[in-house]
């Protein structure tokens, strides 16, 4: 039965009425082509689910664009001098971190990388307000400092400057420092101010930094945004959207549902005094206190436009996730037999798709399994929170990540597994996962200063997992000093087969299994131009029949590379002499 609507809530009520009356066929809700502004997410449950082998589909009308938006139109722009324009943000909208002007993303103004030699870091804050320039800002309490340390990113709000001391919001600052006891093993080495590793920082959201078109500054006292337009933008006629709401659709215990050809856009991710204390892959440390532990079992996922919680037989097909302040989609809390396919994820502040959870021993009804992420494209995810990844999976089984295209990412591409070899993470719900046929290009971008990752990254013992037929080109390309890997079998990654992948132009190792407790891995029949990768260190792990140091890819490798990704095929394959 085909039903046409131009109102989501009216559509939901009618579907529920039909299902309750025993409707015995497939239902399709076809939405008119327009923007559907949401002040609260559309929540679909058992009451909205298919019955007796039938499905309920929510789709856009053919050729149309049904856009679910968390944003609010922002008008009333007026000149502010020096080519800048200013507008007042309506009450009720928390701190805007992005604007969208005629469909283009605008971010906070930022400084260059700041030299922090001589700055001292301690529980009270950070010295160097003068040398870093923060003391000269008219509104330092609106400033946010961004730190990048290896694989971790931090965004801590400034609350004030006293003499030469920069003081930060709590609990962000305490959580960013060593000694919490709530992060992974030896991770105090990657806290802000570490003396073990190099780290980088910059300042954001000061009017004095607003010199580059396409950026803006938020004034919390006046509730205004000041924007410097790009060439050709007319702020008197421009269509401007400010994100307001974090979530658009929640599927809670729903089943036998299809979301098809919908657009998810303009979500926010409201950062409070927690700031953003990155743990890994877009997960954060939140709250002033919490359980101690080094296995990563108490971190917080990013907010997502679409959340599937405990779903069964859900299909998300042909959807567009664009201009989001958090992540795209989260599948969690025992979601099973669910597919995200033929979707696009672009210009997201955080990651693309998150599958599974971080409890190594979930109850069976909370264990994620038999999910698929396939034939999707991921472009420029992690636009703000650069330690996030395009596709993340935690403790999950029988996951398929197949024939996706991932391009231009600040950190790792696909990350599967969790646990860091900790005692509580042994014998986890993890294994029989397949990472196959993906095309991963230009990741771990050197300019972003996020290190120690891989185009494909794994953790934990996952017997039966296969990484095969992927084409990886340019992972931390241009440096050899910071662990930029093609395929990274990190920590306790064990029992994994790495076969028939094409890995070219990586900054460090084409494949890494550095830990002796990452056991019984096998890399066989792969092709690479890399010449510096050492043998596996894992007990019982082997490398065999790999073609290394290639000056030219053989025809069989070219065919594998051409078939990788979401299409179209054959995909272009750059010669090894090209840069």
Coordinates of C-alpha atoms in Angstrom, one line a residue:
X1 CA 0.0 0.0 0.0
X2 CA 1.4 3.4 -1.0
X3 CA 0.7 6.4 1.2
X4 CA 1.8 9.9 0.4
X5 CA 2.3 12.6 3.0
X6 CA 3.9 15.9 3.5
X7 CA 3.9 15.7 7.3
X8 CA 6.0 13.2 9.3
X9 CA 3.8 13.1 12.4
X10 CA 0.6 12.7 10.4
X11 CA 2.2 9.9 8.4
X12 CA 3.3 8.1 11.6
X13 CA -0.2 8.3 13.1
X14 CA -1.8 6.8 9.9
X15 CA 0.8 4.0 9.7
X16 CA 0.2 3.1 13.3
X17 CA -3.6 3.1 12.7
X18 CA -3.3 0.7 9.8
X19 CA -0.9 -1.6 11.6
X20 CA -3.1 -1.8 14.6
X21 CA -6.1 -2.6 12.4
X22 CA -4.2 -5.6 11.1
X23 CA -3.0 -4.3 7.7
X24 CA -1.6 -7.4 5.9
X25 CA 0.7 -6.0 3.2
X26 CA 3.8 -3.9 2.8
X27 CA 3.3 -0.2 3.5
X28 CA 5.3 2.6 1.9
X29 CA 5.2 6.1 3.3
X30 CA 6.2 8.4 0.4
X31 CA 7.2 11.8 1.6
X32 CA 6.8 15.0 -0.5
X33 CA 10.0 16.7 -1.7
X34 CA 10.7 19.4 0.9
X35 CA 12.6 20.1 4.1
X36 CA 11.1 18.7 7.3
X37 CA 12.4 20.8 10.2
X38 CA 12.5 18.7 13.3
X39 CA 12.5 20.1 16.8
X40 CA 12.5 16.6 18.2
X41 CA 13.5 13.3 16.5
X42 CA 11.0 11.0 14.8
X43 CA 10.9 7.9 17.0
X44 CA 9.8 4.7 15.4
X45 CA 9.2 1.6 17.7
X46 CA 7.5 -1.7 17.6
X47 CA 4.2 0.2 17.0
X48 CA 5.6 1.4 13.6
X49 CA 7.2 -1.9 12.5
X50 CA 6.3 -4.4 9.8
X51 CA 4.1 -7.4 10.6
X52 CA 4.0 -11.0 9.5
X53 CA 6.8 -10.8 7.0
X54 CA 5.8 -7.4 5.7
X55 CA 7.8 -4.2 5.8
X56 CA 7.1 -0.5 6.4
X57 CA 9.2 1.8 4.1
X58 CA 9.7 5.5 4.5
X59 CA 10.9 7.0 1.3
X60 CA 11.1 10.2 -0.8
X61 CA 8.9 10.7 -3.8
X62 CA 10.7 9.6 -7.0
X63 CA 13.1 12.2 -8.1
X64 CA 12.5 14.4 -5.0
X65 CA 14.5 15.2 -2.0
X66 CA 12.8 14.7 1.4
X67 CA 15.2 16.4 3.8
X68 CA 15.0 15.9 7.6
X69 CA 16.7 18.9 9.0
X70 CA 17.8 19.8 12.6
X71 CA 18.5 23.3 11.5
X72 CA 16.8 26.7 11.7
X73 CA 16.9 29.4 9.1
X74 CA 19.0 32.4 10.2
X75 CA 18.1 35.7 8.7
X76 CA 18.4 39.4 9.6
X77 CA 22.0 39.7 8.5
X78 CA 23.5 43.2 8.7
X79 CA 26.9 44.7 7.9
X80 CA 29.5 44.7 10.7
X81 CA 32.5 46.4 9.0
X82 CA 35.6 45.0 7.5
X83 CA 33.5 42.9 5.1
X84 CA 31.9 41.0 7.9
X85 CA 28.2 40.4 8.5
X86 CA 26.4 39.7 11.8
X87 CA 23.1 38.0 12.7
X88 CA 21.4 37.3 16.0
X89 CA 20.8 33.6 16.8
X90 CA 17.3 32.9 18.3
X91 CA 16.9 32.0 21.9
X92 CA 16.9 28.3 22.7
X93 CA 19.6 27.4 20.2
X94 CA 22.8 26.4 22.1
X95 CA 26.3 27.5 20.9
X96 CA 26.4 27.1 17.1
X97 CA 29.6 25.3 16.0
X98 CA 28.7 25.4 12.3
X99 CA 26.7 27.5 9.9
X100 CA 25.6 26.5 6.4
X101 CA 25.5 29.3 3.8
X102 CA 23.9 28.4 0.5
X103 CA 24.8 24.7 1.2
X104 CA 28.4 25.3 2.2
X105 CA 29.7 24.6 5.6
X106 CA 31.2 27.4 7.7
X107 CA 33.3 26.7 10.8
X108 CA 34.7 28.8 13.6
X109 CA 37.6 31.0 12.9
X110 CA 40.9 29.5 14.0
X111 CA 44.5 30.5 14.6
X112 CA 47.5 28.9 12.9
X113 CA 49.2 26.1 14.9
X114 CA 50.6 27.7 18.1
X115 CA 54.1 27.2 19.4
X116 CA 53.7 26.0 23.0
X117 CA 57.3 25.7 24.1
X118 CA 57.6 27.2 27.5
X119 CA 53.9 26.8 28.3
X120 CA 53.3 25.0 31.6
X121 CA 50.3 22.7 32.0
X122 CA 48.8 21.8 35.4
X123 CA 45.5 21.3 37.2
X124 CA 44.8 25.1 37.3
X125 CA 45.2 25.5 33.5
X126 CA 47.9 26.4 31.0
X127 CA 50.4 29.3 31.1
X128 CA 51.2 31.2 28.0
X129 CA 48.1 33.4 27.6
X130 CA 50.4 36.2 26.5
X131 CA 52.7 34.3 24.1
X132 CA 49.8 32.4 22.6
X133 CA 47.9 35.5 22.0
X134 CA 44.8 34.5 24.1
X135 CA 45.2 37.4 26.5
X136 CA 44.8 39.8 23.7
X137 CA 41.4 38.5 22.6
X138 CA 38.5 40.7 23.6
X139 CA 36.4 37.7 24.6
X140 CA 38.6 34.9 25.8
X141 CA 35.7 33.2 27.5
X142 CA 34.2 32.3 24.1
X143 CA 37.5 30.8 22.9
X144 CA 38.0 27.0 22.6
X145 CA 41.5 25.6 22.5
X146 CA 42.0 22.5 20.4
X147 CA 44.8 20.0 21.1
X148 CA 45.9 17.0 19.0
X149 CA 48.0 14.3 20.5
X150 CA 48.7 11.2 18.5
X151 CA 45.3 9.6 17.8
X152 CA 43.4 11.8 20.3
X153 CA 41.8 15.2 19.9
X154 CA 40.7 17.6 22.6
X155 CA 38.4 20.7 22.4
X156 CA 38.4 22.5 25.8
X157 CA 36.4 25.8 26.3
X158 CA 38.3 28.6 28.0
X159 CA 36.5 30.2 31.0
X160 CA 39.0 33.0 31.5
X161 CA 42.5 34.4 31.7
X162 CA 44.3 35.3 34.9
X163 CA 47.6 37.0 34.5
X164 CA 49.4 34.5 32.2
X165 CA 47.2 31.5 33.0
X166 CA 44.5 30.2 30.7
X167 CA 41.7 28.5 32.7
X168 CA 39.4 25.9 31.2
X169 CA 35.9 24.6 31.7
X170 CA 35.5 21.6 34.0
X171 CA 35.4 18.6 33.8
X172 CA 37.0 19.0 30.3
X173 CA 40.3 20.2 31.6
X174 CA 40.7 17.5 34.3
X175 CA 39.7 14.8 31.9
X176 CA 42.2 16.1 29.3
X177 CA 45.1 15.7 31.8
X178 CA 46.9 12.6 33.1
X179 CA 45.7 10.7 36.1
X180 CA 42.0 10.1 35.5
X181 CA 42.4 6.3 35.6
X182 CA 39.5 6.2 33.1
X183 CA 41.4 5.8 29.8
X184 CA 43.4 3.1 28.1
X185 CA 46.7 1.6 29.2
X186 CA 49.6 4.1 29.3
X187 CA 47.3 6.8 27.8
X188 CA 48.5 9.4 30.2
X189 CA 51.3 9.6 27.6
X190 CA 48.7 11.0 25.2
X191 CA 47.1 13.5 27.6
X192 CA 47.4 17.2 26.9
X193 CA 50.9 18.4 27.8
X194 CA 52.5 15.0 27.4
X195 CA 56.3 15.1 27.4
X196 CA 56.5 11.7 25.7
X197 CA 55.0 12.6 22.3
X198 CA 54.8 15.7 20.2
X199 CA 51.5 17.5 20.3
X200 CA 49.9 20.4 18.5
X201 CA 47.3 23.1 19.4
X202 CA 45.4 26.0 18.0
X203 CA 42.8 28.5 19.2
X204 CA 39.2 28.9 17.8
X205 CA 36.3 31.3 18.0
X206 CA 37.9 34.7 18.6
X207 CA 36.9 37.7 16.5
X208 CA 40.6 38.6 16.1
X209 CA 41.0 35.3 14.2
X210 CA 38.3 36.0 11.7
X211 CA 40.4 36.7 8.6
X212 CA 39.6 33.8 6.3
X213 CA 36.3 33.9 4.3
X214 CA 33.9 31.1 5.0
X215 CA 34.4 31.3 8.8
X216 CA 32.5 32.8 11.7
X217 CA 32.7 33.7 15.4
X218 CA 30.1 33.2 18.1
X219 CA 29.5 35.9 20.8
X220 CA 27.7 34.2 23.7
X221 CA 26.8 37.5 25.5
X222 CA 25.1 39.1 22.5
X223 CA 24.0 35.8 20.9
X224 CA 25.4 36.8 17.6
X225 CA 27.4 35.1 14.8
X226 CA 29.8 37.3 12.8
X227 CA 30.6 35.8 9.4
X228 CA 33.2 36.7 6.7
X229 CA 31.5 35.8 3.4
X230 CA 33.2 34.0 0.6
X231 CA 33.6 35.6 -2.8
X232 CA 30.2 36.0 -4.4
X233 CA 28.1 35.4 -1.3
X234 CA 25.3 38.1 -0.8
X235 CA 24.3 37.9 2.8
X236 CA 21.1 39.8 2.1
X237 CA 19.8 37.0 0.0
X238 CA 21.9 34.0 1.2
X239 CA 20.1 31.0 2.6
X240 CA 21.7 30.4 6.0
X241 CA 21.0 27.5 8.4
X242 CA 22.1 27.2 12.0
X243 CA 22.0 23.7 13.5
X244 CA 19.8 23.3 16.5
X245 CA 18.8 19.7 17.2
X246 CA 21.1 16.7 17.7
X247 CA 19.0 13.8 16.4
X248 CA 16.5 13.3 13.6
X249 CA 15.4 9.7 13.7
X250 CA 15.5 7.1 16.4
X251 CA 14.5 3.5 15.8
X252 CA 14.0 2.0 19.2
X253 CA 13.2 -1.7 19.2
X254 CA 11.8 -1.3 15.7
X255 CA 11.9 -4.1 13.1
X256 CA 11.2 -4.8 9.4
X257 CA 11.6 -1.1 8.5
X258 CA 13.2 0.5 5.5
X259 CA 14.5 4.1 5.3
X260 CA 15.0 4.9 1.6
X261 CA 16.3 7.9 -0.3
X262 CA 16.0 10.3 2.6
X263 CA 18.4 13.2 3.5
X264 CA 19.6 13.8 7.0
X265 CA 21.1 17.2 7.5
X266 CA 21.9 20.2 9.8
X267 CA 22.2 18.4 13.1
X268 CA 24.1 19.9 16.1
X269 CA 26.1 18.2 18.7
X270 CA 25.9 20.3 21.9
X271 CA 29.2 20.3 23.8
X272 CA 28.8 21.4 27.4
X273 CA 31.6 21.9 30.0
X274 CA 32.6 18.3 29.1
X275 CA 34.1 19.9 26.0
X276 CA 35.5 17.1 23.7
X277 CA 38.0 14.8 25.3
X278 CA 38.8 12.3 22.6
X279 CA 39.5 8.7 23.7
X280 CA 39.6 7.0 20.3
X281 CA 37.7 6.9 17.0
X282 CA 35.2 9.6 18.0
X283 CA 34.5 8.3 21.5
X284 CA 34.9 10.7 24.4
X285 CA 35.5 10.8 28.1
X286 CA 32.6 12.7 29.8
X287 CA 31.5 13.6 33.3
X288 CA 33.5 14.7 36.3
X289 CA 33.8 11.1 37.5
X290 CA 33.1 7.6 36.3
X291 CA 34.2 4.0 36.6
X292 CA 37.9 3.3 36.4
X293 CA 39.2 1.0 33.7
X294 CA 41.6 0.7 30.8
X295 CA 39.5 -1.4 28.4
X296 CA 37.5 1.6 27.0
X297 CA 34.2 0.3 28.4
X298 CA 32.9 3.7 29.7
X299 CA 33.3 6.1 26.9
X300 CA 30.6 8.1 25.2
X301 CA 29.5 7.7 21.5
X302 CA 28.9 10.9 19.4
X303 CA 25.4 12.1 18.9
X304 CA 24.1 10.8 15.6
X305 CA 21.4 11.9 13.1
X306 CA 20.1 8.4 12.9
X307 CA 20.2 5.9 15.8
X308 CA 19.0 2.3 15.5
X309 CA 18.7 0.8 19.0
X310 CA 17.9 -2.9 19.3
X311 CA 16.7 -3.0 15.7
X312 CA 15.9 -6.1 13.7
X313 CA 15.9 -6.3 9.9
X314 CA 16.3 -2.6 9.3
X315 CA 17.5 -1.3 5.9
X316 CA 18.9 2.2 5.3
X317 CA 19.3 2.6 1.6
X318 CA 20.2 5.4 -0.8
X319 CA 20.1 8.0 2.0
X320 CA 22.3 11.1 2.2
X321 CA 23.9 12.2 5.5
X322 CA 25.3 15.6 5.0
X323 CA 26.2 18.7 7.0
X324 CA 26.0 17.1 10.4
X325 CA 27.5 18.3 13.7
X326 CA 27.9 14.8 15.1
X327 CA 27.9 11.4 13.4
X328 CA 25.8 10.0 10.7
X329 CA 24.3 6.7 11.9
X330 CA 24.6 4.6 15.0
X331 CA 23.6 0.9 15.2
X332 CA 23.7 -0.2 18.8
X333 CA 22.2 -2.1 21.8
X334 CA 21.7 -5.4 20.1
X335 CA 20.9 -4.3 16.6
X336 CA 20.9 -7.3 14.3
X337 CA 20.4 -8.1 10.6
X338 CA 20.5 -4.5 9.7
X339 CA 22.0 -2.9 6.6
X340 CA 23.3 0.6 5.7
X341 CA 23.8 0.6 1.9
X342 CA 24.3 2.9 -1.1
X343 CA 24.3 5.9 1.2
X344 CA 26.6 9.0 1.2
X345 CA 28.2 10.5 4.2
X346 CA 29.9 13.9 3.7
X347 CA 31.0 16.9 5.7
X348 CA 30.2 15.4 9.1
X349 CA 31.9 16.8 12.3
X350 CA 32.3 13.3 13.6
X351 CA 32.3 9.8 12.1
X352 CA 30.1 8.2 9.5
X353 CA 28.6 4.9 10.8
X354 CA 29.1 3.4 14.3
X355 CA 28.2 -0.3 14.7
X356 CA 28.0 -2.1 18.0
X357 CA 29.0 -1.2 21.6
X358 CA 31.9 -1.3 24.0
X359 CA 30.9 -4.0 26.4
X360 CA 33.0 -7.1 25.6
X361 CA 30.5 -9.5 27.1
X362 CA 27.0 -8.2 26.4
X363 CA 23.8 -10.0 27.1
X364 CA 22.6 -11.8 24.0
X365 CA 19.7 -9.4 23.4
X366 CA 22.3 -6.5 23.5
X367 CA 24.9 -8.2 21.3
X368 CA 25.2 -6.7 17.8
X369 CA 25.6 -9.2 14.9
X370 CA 24.9 -9.8 11.3
X371 CA 25.0 -6.2 10.3
X372 CA 26.2 -4.8 6.9
X373 CA 27.8 -1.5 5.8
X374 CA 28.1 -1.7 2.0
X375 CA 28.4 0.4 -1.2
X376 CA 28.5 3.7 0.7
X377 CA 30.6 6.7 0.1
X378 CA 32.4 8.6 2.9
X379 CA 33.9 12.0 2.1
X380 CA 35.4 14.4 4.6
X381 CA 34.0 12.9 7.7
X382 CA 35.7 14.0 10.9
X383 CA 35.6 17.6 9.7
X384 CA 35.7 19.0 13.2
X385 CA 36.5 16.1 15.6
X386 CA 39.4 14.8 13.6
X387 CA 40.1 11.7 15.7
X388 CA 36.9 10.1 14.5
X389 CA 36.7 7.4 11.7
X390 CA 34.4 6.8 8.8
X391 CA 33.3 3.3 9.9
X392 CA 33.6 2.1 13.5
X393 CA 32.6 -1.2 14.9
X394 CA 33.2 -2.3 18.5
X395 CA 32.3 -5.7 19.9
X396 CA 30.3 -7.2 17.1
X397 CA 30.2 -10.5 15.1
X398 CA 29.5 -11.3 11.5
X399 CA 29.8 -7.7 10.4
X400 CA 30.3 -7.1 6.7
X401 CA 32.0 -3.8 5.6
X402 CA 32.1 -4.2 1.9
X403 CA 32.7 -2.1 -1.2
X404 CA 32.6 1.3 0.4
X405 CA 34.5 4.3 -0.9
X406 CA 36.3 6.4 1.8
X407 CA 38.2 9.5 0.8
X408 CA 39.9 12.5 2.4
X409 CA 39.7 11.6 6.1
X410 CA 41.8 13.1 8.9
X411 CA 42.4 9.9 10.8
X412 CA 41.7 6.1 10.2
X413 CA 39.2 4.8 7.7
X414 CA 37.6 1.6 9.0
X415 CA 38.1 0.5 12.6
X416 CA 36.8 -2.8 14.0
X417 CA 37.4 -4.1 17.5
X418 CA 38.1 -2.8 21.0
X419 CA 39.7 -3.7 24.3
X420 CA 43.5 -3.0 24.4
X421 CA 44.4 -6.5 25.6
X422 CA 43.0 -5.7 29.1
X423 CA 41.9 -8.6 31.4
X424 CA 38.3 -7.6 31.3
X425 CA 38.3 -7.6 27.5
X426 CA 39.3 -11.2 27.0
X427 CA 37.2 -13.7 25.1
X428 CA 34.9 -10.9 23.8
X429 CA 31.9 -10.8 21.6
X430 CA 34.0 -10.3 18.5
X431 CA 34.8 -12.3 15.3
X432 CA 33.8 -13.5 11.9
X433 CA 33.9 -9.9 10.5
X434 CA 34.6 -9.2 6.9
X435 CA 36.3 -6.0 5.6
X436 CA 36.3 -6.5 1.9
X437 CA 36.5 -4.7 -1.4
X438 CA 36.7 -1.2 0.1
X439 CA 38.5 1.7 -1.6
X440 CA 40.3 3.9 0.9
X441 CA 42.1 7.0 -0.4
X442 CA 43.9 9.9 1.3
X443 CA 43.4 9.1 5.0
X444 CA 45.5 10.0 8.1
X445 CA 46.1 13.3 6.3
X446 CA 49.4 14.7 7.5
X447 CA 48.2 18.3 7.7
X448 CA 45.6 17.3 10.4
X449 CA 48.3 16.1 12.8
X450 CA 46.5 12.9 13.9
X451 CA 48.8 9.9 14.1
X452 CA 49.1 6.2 15.0
X453 CA 46.2 4.8 12.9
X454 CA 45.5 2.9 9.7
X455 CA 43.3 3.0 6.7
X456 CA 42.0 -0.3 8.1
X457 CA 42.5 -0.6 11.9
X458 CA 41.6 -3.5 14.2
X459 CA 41.8 -4.5 17.8
X460 CA 41.1 -7.6 19.8
X461 CA 40.9 -11.3 19.2
X462 CA 38.4 -11.9 16.4
X463 CA 38.7 -15.4 15.0
X464 CA 37.4 -15.7 11.5
X465 CA 37.8 -12.0 10.5
X466 CA 39.0 -11.4 7.0
X467 CA 40.5 -8.2 5.4
X468 CA 40.5 -8.9 1.7
X469 CA 40.4 -7.2 -1.7
X470 CA 40.7 -3.6 -0.4
X471 CA 42.5 -0.9 -2.3
X472 CA 44.4 1.5 0.0
X473 CA 46.2 4.5 -1.5
X474 CA 47.8 7.3 0.5
X475 CA 47.6 6.7 4.3
X476 CA 49.6 9.4 6.1
X477 CA 51.5 9.8 2.9
X478 CA 54.5 12.1 3.0
X479 CA 56.0 11.2 6.4
X480 CA 57.6 8.1 7.9
X481 CA 57.8 9.1 11.5
X482 CA 54.3 8.8 13.0
X483 CA 52.9 5.2 12.5
X484 CA 50.8 5.9 9.4
X485 CA 49.8 2.3 8.5
X486 CA 47.9 0.8 5.6
X487 CA 46.4 -2.1 7.6
X488 CA 47.0 -1.9 11.3
X489 CA 46.5 -5.0 13.5
X490 CA 46.9 -3.1 16.7
X491 CA 47.0 -4.3 20.3
X492 CA 45.5 -7.8 20.7
X493 CA 44.3 -8.1 17.1
X494 CA 44.4 -11.9 16.6
X495 CA 43.3 -14.7 14.2
X496 CA 42.9 -12.3 11.3
X497 CA 43.5 -13.0 7.7
X498 CA 44.9 -10.2 5.5
X499 CA 44.8 -11.3 1.9
X500 CA 44.9 -9.9 -1.7
X501 CA 44.8 -6.3 -0.7
X502 CA 46.5 -3.5 -2.8
X503 CA 48.3 -1.1 -0.4
X504 CA 50.3 1.9 -1.9
X505 CA 51.8 5.1 -0.8
X506 CA 51.6 4.7 3.0
X507 CA 53.8 6.8 5.4
X508 CA 55.1 3.9 7.4
X509 CA 54.1 0.2 7.3
X510 CA 51.8 -1.3 4.7
X511 CA 50.7 -3.8 7.4
X512 CA 51.5 -3.8 11.1
X513 CA 51.2 -6.5 13.8
X514 CA 53.7 -5.1 16.3
X515 CA 52.4 -6.7 19.6
X516 CA 53.5 -10.2 20.5
X517 CA 50.1 -10.8 22.0
X518 CA 48.4 -10.2 18.7
X519 CA 48.6 -13.8 17.7
X520 CA 48.0 -16.1 14.7
X521 CA 47.5 -13.4 12.1
X522 CA 48.3 -14.2 8.5
X523 CA 49.1 -11.7 5.7
X524 CA 49.3 -13.5 2.3
X525 CA 49.1 -12.6 -1.3
X526 CA 49.0 -8.8 -1.0
X527 CA 50.6 -6.2 -3.2
X528 CA 52.5 -3.1 -2.1
X529 CA 55.2 -0.6 -3.1
X530 CA 56.3 -0.4 0.5
X531 CA 59.7 -1.7 1.4
X532 CA 60.1 -0.9 5.2
X533 CA 57.5 -3.1 6.8
X534 CA 59.0 -5.5 9.3
X535 CA 57.9 -9.1 9.9
X536 CA 54.9 -9.7 12.2
X537 CA 55.8 -9.7 16.0
X538 CA 52.7 -11.6 17.0
X539 CA 53.2 -15.2 18.2
X540 CA 52.2 -17.6 15.5
X541 CA 51.7 -14.7 13.0
X542 CA 53.1 -15.0 9.5
X543 CA 53.6 -13.0 6.3
X544 CA 53.9 -15.0 3.2
X545 CA 53.8 -14.7 -0.6
X546 CA 53.3 -10.9 -0.5
X547 CA 54.7 -8.8 -3.4
X548 CA 56.6 -5.9 -1.7
X549 CA 58.6 -3.0 -3.1
X550 CA 56.7 -3.0 -6.4
X551 CA 57.5 -0.3 -9.0
X552 CA 54.4 -1.3 -11.0
X553 CA 51.3 -3.1 -10.0
X554 CA 50.8 -6.4 -11.8
X555 CA 47.6 -6.9 -13.8
X556 CA 46.0 -9.1 -11.1
X557 CA 46.6 -6.3 -8.5
X558 CA 45.2 -3.7 -10.9
X559 CA 42.0 -5.8 -11.3
X560 CA 41.6 -6.0 -7.5
X561 CA 42.0 -2.3 -7.2
X562 CA 39.6 -1.5 -10.0
X563 CA 36.9 -3.6 -8.4
X564 CA 37.2 -1.9 -5.0
X565 CA 34.8 0.7 -3.7
X566 CA 31.2 1.7 -4.2
X567 CA 31.6 2.3 -7.9
X568 CA 31.5 3.2 -10.7
X569 CA 33.8 0.4 -11.9
X570 CA 36.5 0.0 -13.0
X571 CA 37.8 2.5 -10.5
X572 CA 40.8 4.6 -11.5
X573 CA 44.2 3.2 -10.3
X574 CA 47.1 5.7 -10.0
X575 CA 50.4 4.5 -11.3
X576 CA 53.1 4.0 -8.6
X577 CA 55.1 6.8 -10.1
X578 CA 52.3 9.3 -9.7
X579 CA 52.0 11.5 -6.7

